[in-house]
Structures are given as C-alpha cells and as structure tokens.
Coordinates of C-alpha atoms and ligand atoms in Angstrom, one line a residue:
X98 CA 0.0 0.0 0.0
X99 CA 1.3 3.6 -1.0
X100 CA 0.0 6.5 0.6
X101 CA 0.0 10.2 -1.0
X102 CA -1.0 13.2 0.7
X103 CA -1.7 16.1 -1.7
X104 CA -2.1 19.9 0.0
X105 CA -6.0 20.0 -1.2
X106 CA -8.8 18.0 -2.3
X107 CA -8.2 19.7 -6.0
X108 CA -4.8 18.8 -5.9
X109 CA -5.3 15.1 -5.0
X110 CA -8.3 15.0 -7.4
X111 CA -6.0 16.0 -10.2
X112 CA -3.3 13.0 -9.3
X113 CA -6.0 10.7 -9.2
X114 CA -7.3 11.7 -12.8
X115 CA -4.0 11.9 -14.1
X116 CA -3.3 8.6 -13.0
X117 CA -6.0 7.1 -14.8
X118 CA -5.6 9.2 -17.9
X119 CA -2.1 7.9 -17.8
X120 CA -2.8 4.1 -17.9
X121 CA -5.8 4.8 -20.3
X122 CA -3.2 6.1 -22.5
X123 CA -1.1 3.0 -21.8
X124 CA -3.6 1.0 -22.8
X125 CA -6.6 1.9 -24.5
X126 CA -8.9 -1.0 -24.0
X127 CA -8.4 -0.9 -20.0
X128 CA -10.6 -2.3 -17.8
X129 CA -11.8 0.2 -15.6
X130 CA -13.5 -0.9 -12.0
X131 CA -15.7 2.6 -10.9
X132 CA -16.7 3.9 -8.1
X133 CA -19.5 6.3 -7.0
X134 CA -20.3 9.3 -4.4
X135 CA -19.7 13.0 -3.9
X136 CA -16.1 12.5 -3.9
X137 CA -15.6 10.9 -7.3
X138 CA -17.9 13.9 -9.2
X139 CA -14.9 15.9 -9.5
X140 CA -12.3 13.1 -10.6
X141 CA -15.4 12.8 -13.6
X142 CA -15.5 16.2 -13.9
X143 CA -12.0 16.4 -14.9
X144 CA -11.6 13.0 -17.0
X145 CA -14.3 15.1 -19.1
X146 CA -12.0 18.4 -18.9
X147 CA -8.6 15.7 -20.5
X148 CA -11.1 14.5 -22.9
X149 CA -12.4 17.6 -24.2
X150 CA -9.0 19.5 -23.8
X151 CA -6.5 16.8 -24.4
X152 CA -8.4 14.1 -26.3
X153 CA -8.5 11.3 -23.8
X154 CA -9.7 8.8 -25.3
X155 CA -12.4 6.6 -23.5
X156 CA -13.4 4.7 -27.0
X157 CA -12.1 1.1 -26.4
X158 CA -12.1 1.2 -22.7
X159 CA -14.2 -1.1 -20.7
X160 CA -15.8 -0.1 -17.2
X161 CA -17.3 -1.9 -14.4
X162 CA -19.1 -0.2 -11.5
X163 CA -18.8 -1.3 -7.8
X164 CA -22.4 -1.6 -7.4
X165 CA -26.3 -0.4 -7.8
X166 CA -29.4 0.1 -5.6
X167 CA -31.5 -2.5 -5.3
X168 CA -34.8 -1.3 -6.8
X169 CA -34.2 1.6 -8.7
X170 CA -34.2 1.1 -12.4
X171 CA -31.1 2.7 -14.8
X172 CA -33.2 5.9 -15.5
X173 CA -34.1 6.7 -11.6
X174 CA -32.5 10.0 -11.1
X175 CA -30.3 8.3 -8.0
X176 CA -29.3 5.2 -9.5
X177 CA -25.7 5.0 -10.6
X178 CA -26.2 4.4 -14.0
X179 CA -27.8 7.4 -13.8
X180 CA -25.3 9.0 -11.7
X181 CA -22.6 7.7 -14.5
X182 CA -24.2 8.3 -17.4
X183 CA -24.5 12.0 -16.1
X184 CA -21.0 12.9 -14.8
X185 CA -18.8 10.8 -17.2
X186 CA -20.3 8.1 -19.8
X187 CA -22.4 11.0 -22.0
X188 CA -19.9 13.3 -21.4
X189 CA -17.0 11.5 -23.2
X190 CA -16.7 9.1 -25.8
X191 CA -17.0 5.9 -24.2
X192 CA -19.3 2.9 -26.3
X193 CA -22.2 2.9 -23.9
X194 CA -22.3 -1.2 -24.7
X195 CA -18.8 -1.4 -22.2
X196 CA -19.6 0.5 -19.7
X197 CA -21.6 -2.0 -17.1
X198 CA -23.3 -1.9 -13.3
X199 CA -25.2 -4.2 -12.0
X200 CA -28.8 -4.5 -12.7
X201 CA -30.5 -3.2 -9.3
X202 CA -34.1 -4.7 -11.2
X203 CA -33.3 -7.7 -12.1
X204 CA -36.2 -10.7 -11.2
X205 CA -33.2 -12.8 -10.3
X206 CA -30.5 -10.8 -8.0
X207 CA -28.5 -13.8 -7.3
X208 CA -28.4 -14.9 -10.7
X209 CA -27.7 -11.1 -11.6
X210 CA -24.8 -11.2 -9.2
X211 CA -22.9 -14.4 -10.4
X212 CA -23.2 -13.0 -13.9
X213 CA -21.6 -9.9 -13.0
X214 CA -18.9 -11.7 -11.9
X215 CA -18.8 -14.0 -14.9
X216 CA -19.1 -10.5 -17.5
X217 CA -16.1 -9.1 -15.4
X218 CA -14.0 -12.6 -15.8
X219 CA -14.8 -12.4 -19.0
X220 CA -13.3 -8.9 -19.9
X221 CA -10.1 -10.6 -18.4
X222 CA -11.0 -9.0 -14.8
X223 CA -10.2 -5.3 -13.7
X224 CA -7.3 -3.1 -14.7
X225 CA -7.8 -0.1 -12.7
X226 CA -10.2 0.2 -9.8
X227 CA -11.0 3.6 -8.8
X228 CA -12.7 3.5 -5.0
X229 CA -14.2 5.5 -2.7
X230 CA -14.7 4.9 0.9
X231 CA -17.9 5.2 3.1
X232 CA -17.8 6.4 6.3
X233 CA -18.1 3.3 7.8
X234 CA -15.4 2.1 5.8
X235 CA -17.3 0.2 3.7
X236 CA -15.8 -0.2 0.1
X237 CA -18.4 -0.5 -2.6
X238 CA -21.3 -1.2 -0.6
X239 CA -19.1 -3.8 1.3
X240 CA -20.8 -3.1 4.7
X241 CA -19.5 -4.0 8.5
X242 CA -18.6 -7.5 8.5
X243 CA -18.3 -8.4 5.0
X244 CA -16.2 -11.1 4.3
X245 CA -12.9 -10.1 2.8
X246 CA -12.9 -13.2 0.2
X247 CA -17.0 -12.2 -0.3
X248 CA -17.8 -11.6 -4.2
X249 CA -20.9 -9.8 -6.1
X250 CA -24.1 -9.9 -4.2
X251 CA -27.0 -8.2 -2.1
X252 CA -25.9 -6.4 1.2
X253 CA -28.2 -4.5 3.5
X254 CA -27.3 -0.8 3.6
X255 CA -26.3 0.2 7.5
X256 CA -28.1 3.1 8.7
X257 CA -25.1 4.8 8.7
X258 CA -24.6 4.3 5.3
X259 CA -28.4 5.5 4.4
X260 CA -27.9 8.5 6.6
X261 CA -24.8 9.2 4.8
X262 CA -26.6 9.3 1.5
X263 CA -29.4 10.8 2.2
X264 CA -28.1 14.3 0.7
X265 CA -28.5 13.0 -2.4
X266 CA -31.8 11.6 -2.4
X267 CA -35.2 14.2 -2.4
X268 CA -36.1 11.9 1.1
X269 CA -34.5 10.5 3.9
X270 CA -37.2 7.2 3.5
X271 CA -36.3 7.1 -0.4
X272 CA -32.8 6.0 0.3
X273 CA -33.1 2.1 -0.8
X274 CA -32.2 -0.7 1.9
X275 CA -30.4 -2.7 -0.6
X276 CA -27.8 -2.9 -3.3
X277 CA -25.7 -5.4 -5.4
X278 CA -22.1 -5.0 -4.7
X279 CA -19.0 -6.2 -5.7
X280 CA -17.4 -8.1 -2.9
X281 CA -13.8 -7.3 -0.9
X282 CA -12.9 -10.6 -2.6
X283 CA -13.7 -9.3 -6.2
X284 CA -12.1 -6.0 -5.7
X285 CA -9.2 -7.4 -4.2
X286 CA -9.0 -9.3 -7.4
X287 CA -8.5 -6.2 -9.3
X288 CA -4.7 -5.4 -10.7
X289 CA -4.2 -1.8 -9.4
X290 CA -6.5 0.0 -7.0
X291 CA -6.5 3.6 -6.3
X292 CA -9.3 4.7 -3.6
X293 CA -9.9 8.6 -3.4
X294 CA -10.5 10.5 0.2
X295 CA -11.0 14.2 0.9
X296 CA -12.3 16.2 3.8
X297 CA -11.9 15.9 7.6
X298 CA -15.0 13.9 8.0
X299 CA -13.3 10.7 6.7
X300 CA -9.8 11.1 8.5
X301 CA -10.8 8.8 11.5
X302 CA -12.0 6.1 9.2
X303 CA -9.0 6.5 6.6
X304 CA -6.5 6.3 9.4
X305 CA -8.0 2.9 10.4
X306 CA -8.1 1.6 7.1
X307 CA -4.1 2.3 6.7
X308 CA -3.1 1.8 10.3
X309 CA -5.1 -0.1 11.8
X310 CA -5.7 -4.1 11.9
X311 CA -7.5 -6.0 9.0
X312 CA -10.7 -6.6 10.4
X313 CA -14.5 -7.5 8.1
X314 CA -15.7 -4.6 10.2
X315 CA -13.9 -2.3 7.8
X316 CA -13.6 -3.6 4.8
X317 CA -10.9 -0.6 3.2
X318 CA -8.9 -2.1 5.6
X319 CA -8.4 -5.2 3.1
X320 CA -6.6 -3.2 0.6
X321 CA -3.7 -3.7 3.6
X322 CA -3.7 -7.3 1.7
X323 CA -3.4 -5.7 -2.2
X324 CA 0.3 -5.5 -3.6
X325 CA -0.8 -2.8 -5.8
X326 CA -3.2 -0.3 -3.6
X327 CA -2.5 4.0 -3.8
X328 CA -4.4 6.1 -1.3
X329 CA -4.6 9.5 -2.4
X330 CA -5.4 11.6 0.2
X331 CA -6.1 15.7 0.8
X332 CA -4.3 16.7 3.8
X333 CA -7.8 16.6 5.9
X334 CA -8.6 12.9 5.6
X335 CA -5.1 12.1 6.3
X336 CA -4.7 14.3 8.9
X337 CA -5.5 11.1 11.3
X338 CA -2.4 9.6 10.2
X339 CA 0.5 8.8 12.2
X340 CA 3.2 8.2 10.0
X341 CA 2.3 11.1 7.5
X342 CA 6.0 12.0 7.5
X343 CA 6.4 8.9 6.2
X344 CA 4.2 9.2 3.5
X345 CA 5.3 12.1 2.3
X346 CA 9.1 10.8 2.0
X347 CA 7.9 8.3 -0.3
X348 CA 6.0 10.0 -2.5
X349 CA 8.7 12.6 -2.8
X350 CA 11.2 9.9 -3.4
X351 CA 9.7 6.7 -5.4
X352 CA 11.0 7.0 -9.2
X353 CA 7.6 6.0 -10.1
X354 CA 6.0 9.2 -8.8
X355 CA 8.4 11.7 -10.6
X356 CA 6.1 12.9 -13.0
X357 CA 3.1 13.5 -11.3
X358 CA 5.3 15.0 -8.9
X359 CA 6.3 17.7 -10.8
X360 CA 2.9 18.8 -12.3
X361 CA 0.9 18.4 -8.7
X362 CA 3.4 20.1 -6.3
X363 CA 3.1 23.5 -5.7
X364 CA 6.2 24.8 -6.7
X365 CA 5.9 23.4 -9.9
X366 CA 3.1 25.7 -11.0
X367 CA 5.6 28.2 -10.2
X368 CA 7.5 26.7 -13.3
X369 CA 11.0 25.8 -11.0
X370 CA 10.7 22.1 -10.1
X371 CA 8.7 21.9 -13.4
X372 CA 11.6 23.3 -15.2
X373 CA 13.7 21.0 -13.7
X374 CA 11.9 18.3 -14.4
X375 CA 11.5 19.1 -18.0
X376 CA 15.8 19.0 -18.0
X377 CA 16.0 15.1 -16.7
X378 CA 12.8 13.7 -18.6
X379 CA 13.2 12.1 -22.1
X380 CA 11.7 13.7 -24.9
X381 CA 8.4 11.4 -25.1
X382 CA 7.6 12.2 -21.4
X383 CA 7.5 16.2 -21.6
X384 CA 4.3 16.2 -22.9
X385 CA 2.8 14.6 -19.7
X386 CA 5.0 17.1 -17.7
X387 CA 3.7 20.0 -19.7
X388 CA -0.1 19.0 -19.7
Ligands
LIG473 C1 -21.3 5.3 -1.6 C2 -20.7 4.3 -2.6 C3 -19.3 4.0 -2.2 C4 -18.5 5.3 -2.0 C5 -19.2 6.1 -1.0 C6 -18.5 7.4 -0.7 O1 -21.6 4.6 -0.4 N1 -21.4 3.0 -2.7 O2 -18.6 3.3 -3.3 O3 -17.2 5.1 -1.7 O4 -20.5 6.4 -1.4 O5 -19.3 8.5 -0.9 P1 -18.8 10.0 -0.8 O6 -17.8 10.2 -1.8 O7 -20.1 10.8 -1.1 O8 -18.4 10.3 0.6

C-alpha cells in the first residue's frame, strides 16, 4: 500500500485523474473498476475536462461499477447508471455497450450477481479500480462484517450508510435498503486500485483503514492485503495519520512518482521544479509534464 497526501482535495483529485488518464493512454482498452459518491464527481468532472482538452480517449475502454441500488431502475434519477451516465459516460466518448453496473431490477439478484462476476472474468478482470470509501469504511457497498474473500451480491445498507446518502436523495425514507455489490474478494481481485479520500470527515476512518488491523468490520482495511493499492489523500482525511511524514518521503522519493510529482506540487506551477523536471525527462515524457 502507498499513501499520498496532496495539500488539497483539488490537488489530489488531479493525481488521481492523471493517473487514470495515464494508464488509459497505456492501454486503450483498459478495464476500468468505478466507483461512486460526492467525492468521485470531481475526478469525472475532470476525466471530461482531458477528454475535451486533451483528447483522452475513452473509446475502447471497458468499465465496471462497484455496485447499484437494489430497486431503482437505470433511468431513476439516483441510481448510478444514472449517476454515471450523467458525470462521465455521456460526457466522453465511451461505447455505452462497455460500460456496465449491476442490474438493481433484475427478477433474479443472485443470478444477476454471479453473472456480474462472470461479464467481469470475462473482460479478463479489472485493470484499474477507482474506490471510494464510506464512512463506515465500507468499500463498494461492502458493509460492516463483510467477508474479505465475499464476491458480487445483495448487502443490506447500514443506517449509517443511508444517513450518509441521504443528501442525495429528495427523502430520507427514499434512500433504498439494498444494493448489489461487488465483494472485498472481487475488488481485491482487481490489478491496481487507487481509492480517493477528501475532507476531515473521513480522516478517522482512513487512518484505520491504513493503520489499523485488518478486520471485516472495515472492509478498506483489506486493501492492507493488495500489492498494488495508492491512497490518495487531501491533507484533511489524512490528517489522522501517524506516520504522515512517512508518506510524504515516499511519494517525494519513489521514481515511479516523478512525474506526477512535478505537475501536482506546488512549486511546480511556479514553473521551477517543473523546469527541472523538463531537463531530466526524455523527450516522449514532456508532454505529460507540460499537460
Ligand atoms: C457510496 C458508494 C461508495 C462510495 C461512498 C463514498 O456509499 N457506494 O462506493 O465510496 O458512497 O461517498 P462520498 O464520496 O459521497 O463520501
């Protein structure tokens, strides 16, 4: 597990995005794993801005969501296909056909479940999954005491986790008691994962999901168990952290990190480190510097 802590919640949206533009680029027909919430609107928001700006191209890319409400069919105005289709999928230009989320009306959930797990096989599993994390620490919709080897299925929502979304729903008593979910054990199953926290609010649950024992009460605190798991923090939510110091030597010292480095530090937009920068990288990297 790697953790960065960027100065804002702009700056560490911008790695995040830039991260993901970076291995779309890579490889075109990635399989993306998404994620949904408040948080990821503005990682959307500025996937849009590289597409429109920069021509990021979403055209052979393939994307599966971490889950769907129970109940509410894909035009509801707070399911996430709607939720999707609204801040990135119609926005870019992504084939509609590869984007996928579990059905939340299917007859059949179980049946729906297993063949979200067989469609996700099938696309020769996940690349890239982007996450967010609930304030219980659920993953997905991977409530308290979810197995960490569970896979796709129904979980109840915990009250906490209604009350949490209830913002986003015209009534408390509209916020559905169900959803289909990928499991830990799915997402863990995933290449690369990248999970996205901002604000104060989820500091006490970020720093025991990176510090804290693996426990199903939590289930971000599985990702302990990933070999390839980035936390990209704003200073709030990782202001629970212990060994911040830590985290910051790492980021400002892994080889891997240079070039994000220099276009998300500080100084860089002052044009110094950038400068720099632009002296040791090869010729085919500037343009990523420069963006
Ligand atoms: C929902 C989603 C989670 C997401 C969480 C965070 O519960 N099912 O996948 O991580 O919201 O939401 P927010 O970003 O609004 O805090």
């Amino acid at each position: 597990m790697e953790v960065v802590i960027r100065p804002n919640a702009d700056a560490a949206t911008d790695l995040v995005a830039r991260v993901i533009a970076r291995e779309l680029r890579d490889n075109p027909r990635l399989v993306m794993g998404l994620a949904t919430g408040r948080t990821m609107e503005s990682v959307y928001a500025r996937l849009v801005q590289m597409h429109r700006e920069e021509g990021l191209d979403f055209s052979a890319c393939r994307t599966f969501n971490l889950d769907e409400y129970v109940g509410l069919s894909s035009n509801h105005a707070n399911s996430y296909r709607h939720y999707m289709n609204h801040h990135l999928f119609l926005q870019v230009n992504i084939d509609l056909q590869n984007t996928h989320l579990p059905d939340g009306m299917a007859a059949d959930l179980v049946a729906e479940c297993a063949n979200y797990e067989r469609l996700i096989a099938g696309n020769g599993g996940i690349d890239l999954q982007l996450l967010g994390i609930g304030q219980n620490g659920h993953l997905g919709f991977n409530e308290p005491l979810s197995a960490l080897r569970s896979r796709t299925r129904v979980k109840i929502l915990s009250p906490v986790t209604r009350a949490q979304n209830v913002p986003l729903f015209p009534r408390p008593d509209l916020v559905p008691h169900r959803a289909i979910t990928m499991g830990v054990g799915s997402i863990l199953d995933c290449r690369c994962c990248i999970l996205l926290a901002t604000g104060e609010e989820k500091a006490a649950i970020v720093a025991k999901a990176v510090e804290g024992p693996i426990t199903g009460m939590i289930s971000a605190t599985a990702l302990q168990l990933h070999p390839e798991c980035t936390l990209i923090l704003d200073e709030a939510a990782g202001s629970q952290l212990k060994e911040s110091d830590y985290y910051h030597w790492v980021f400002e010292n892994q080889p891997e990190w240079e070039p994000f480095r220099a276009v998300s530090s500080p100084i860089a937009k002052n044009g110094f480190q950038a400068k720099r920068q632009l002296e040791k990288q090869p010729v085919e990297a500037m343009s990523d510097v420069l963006e």
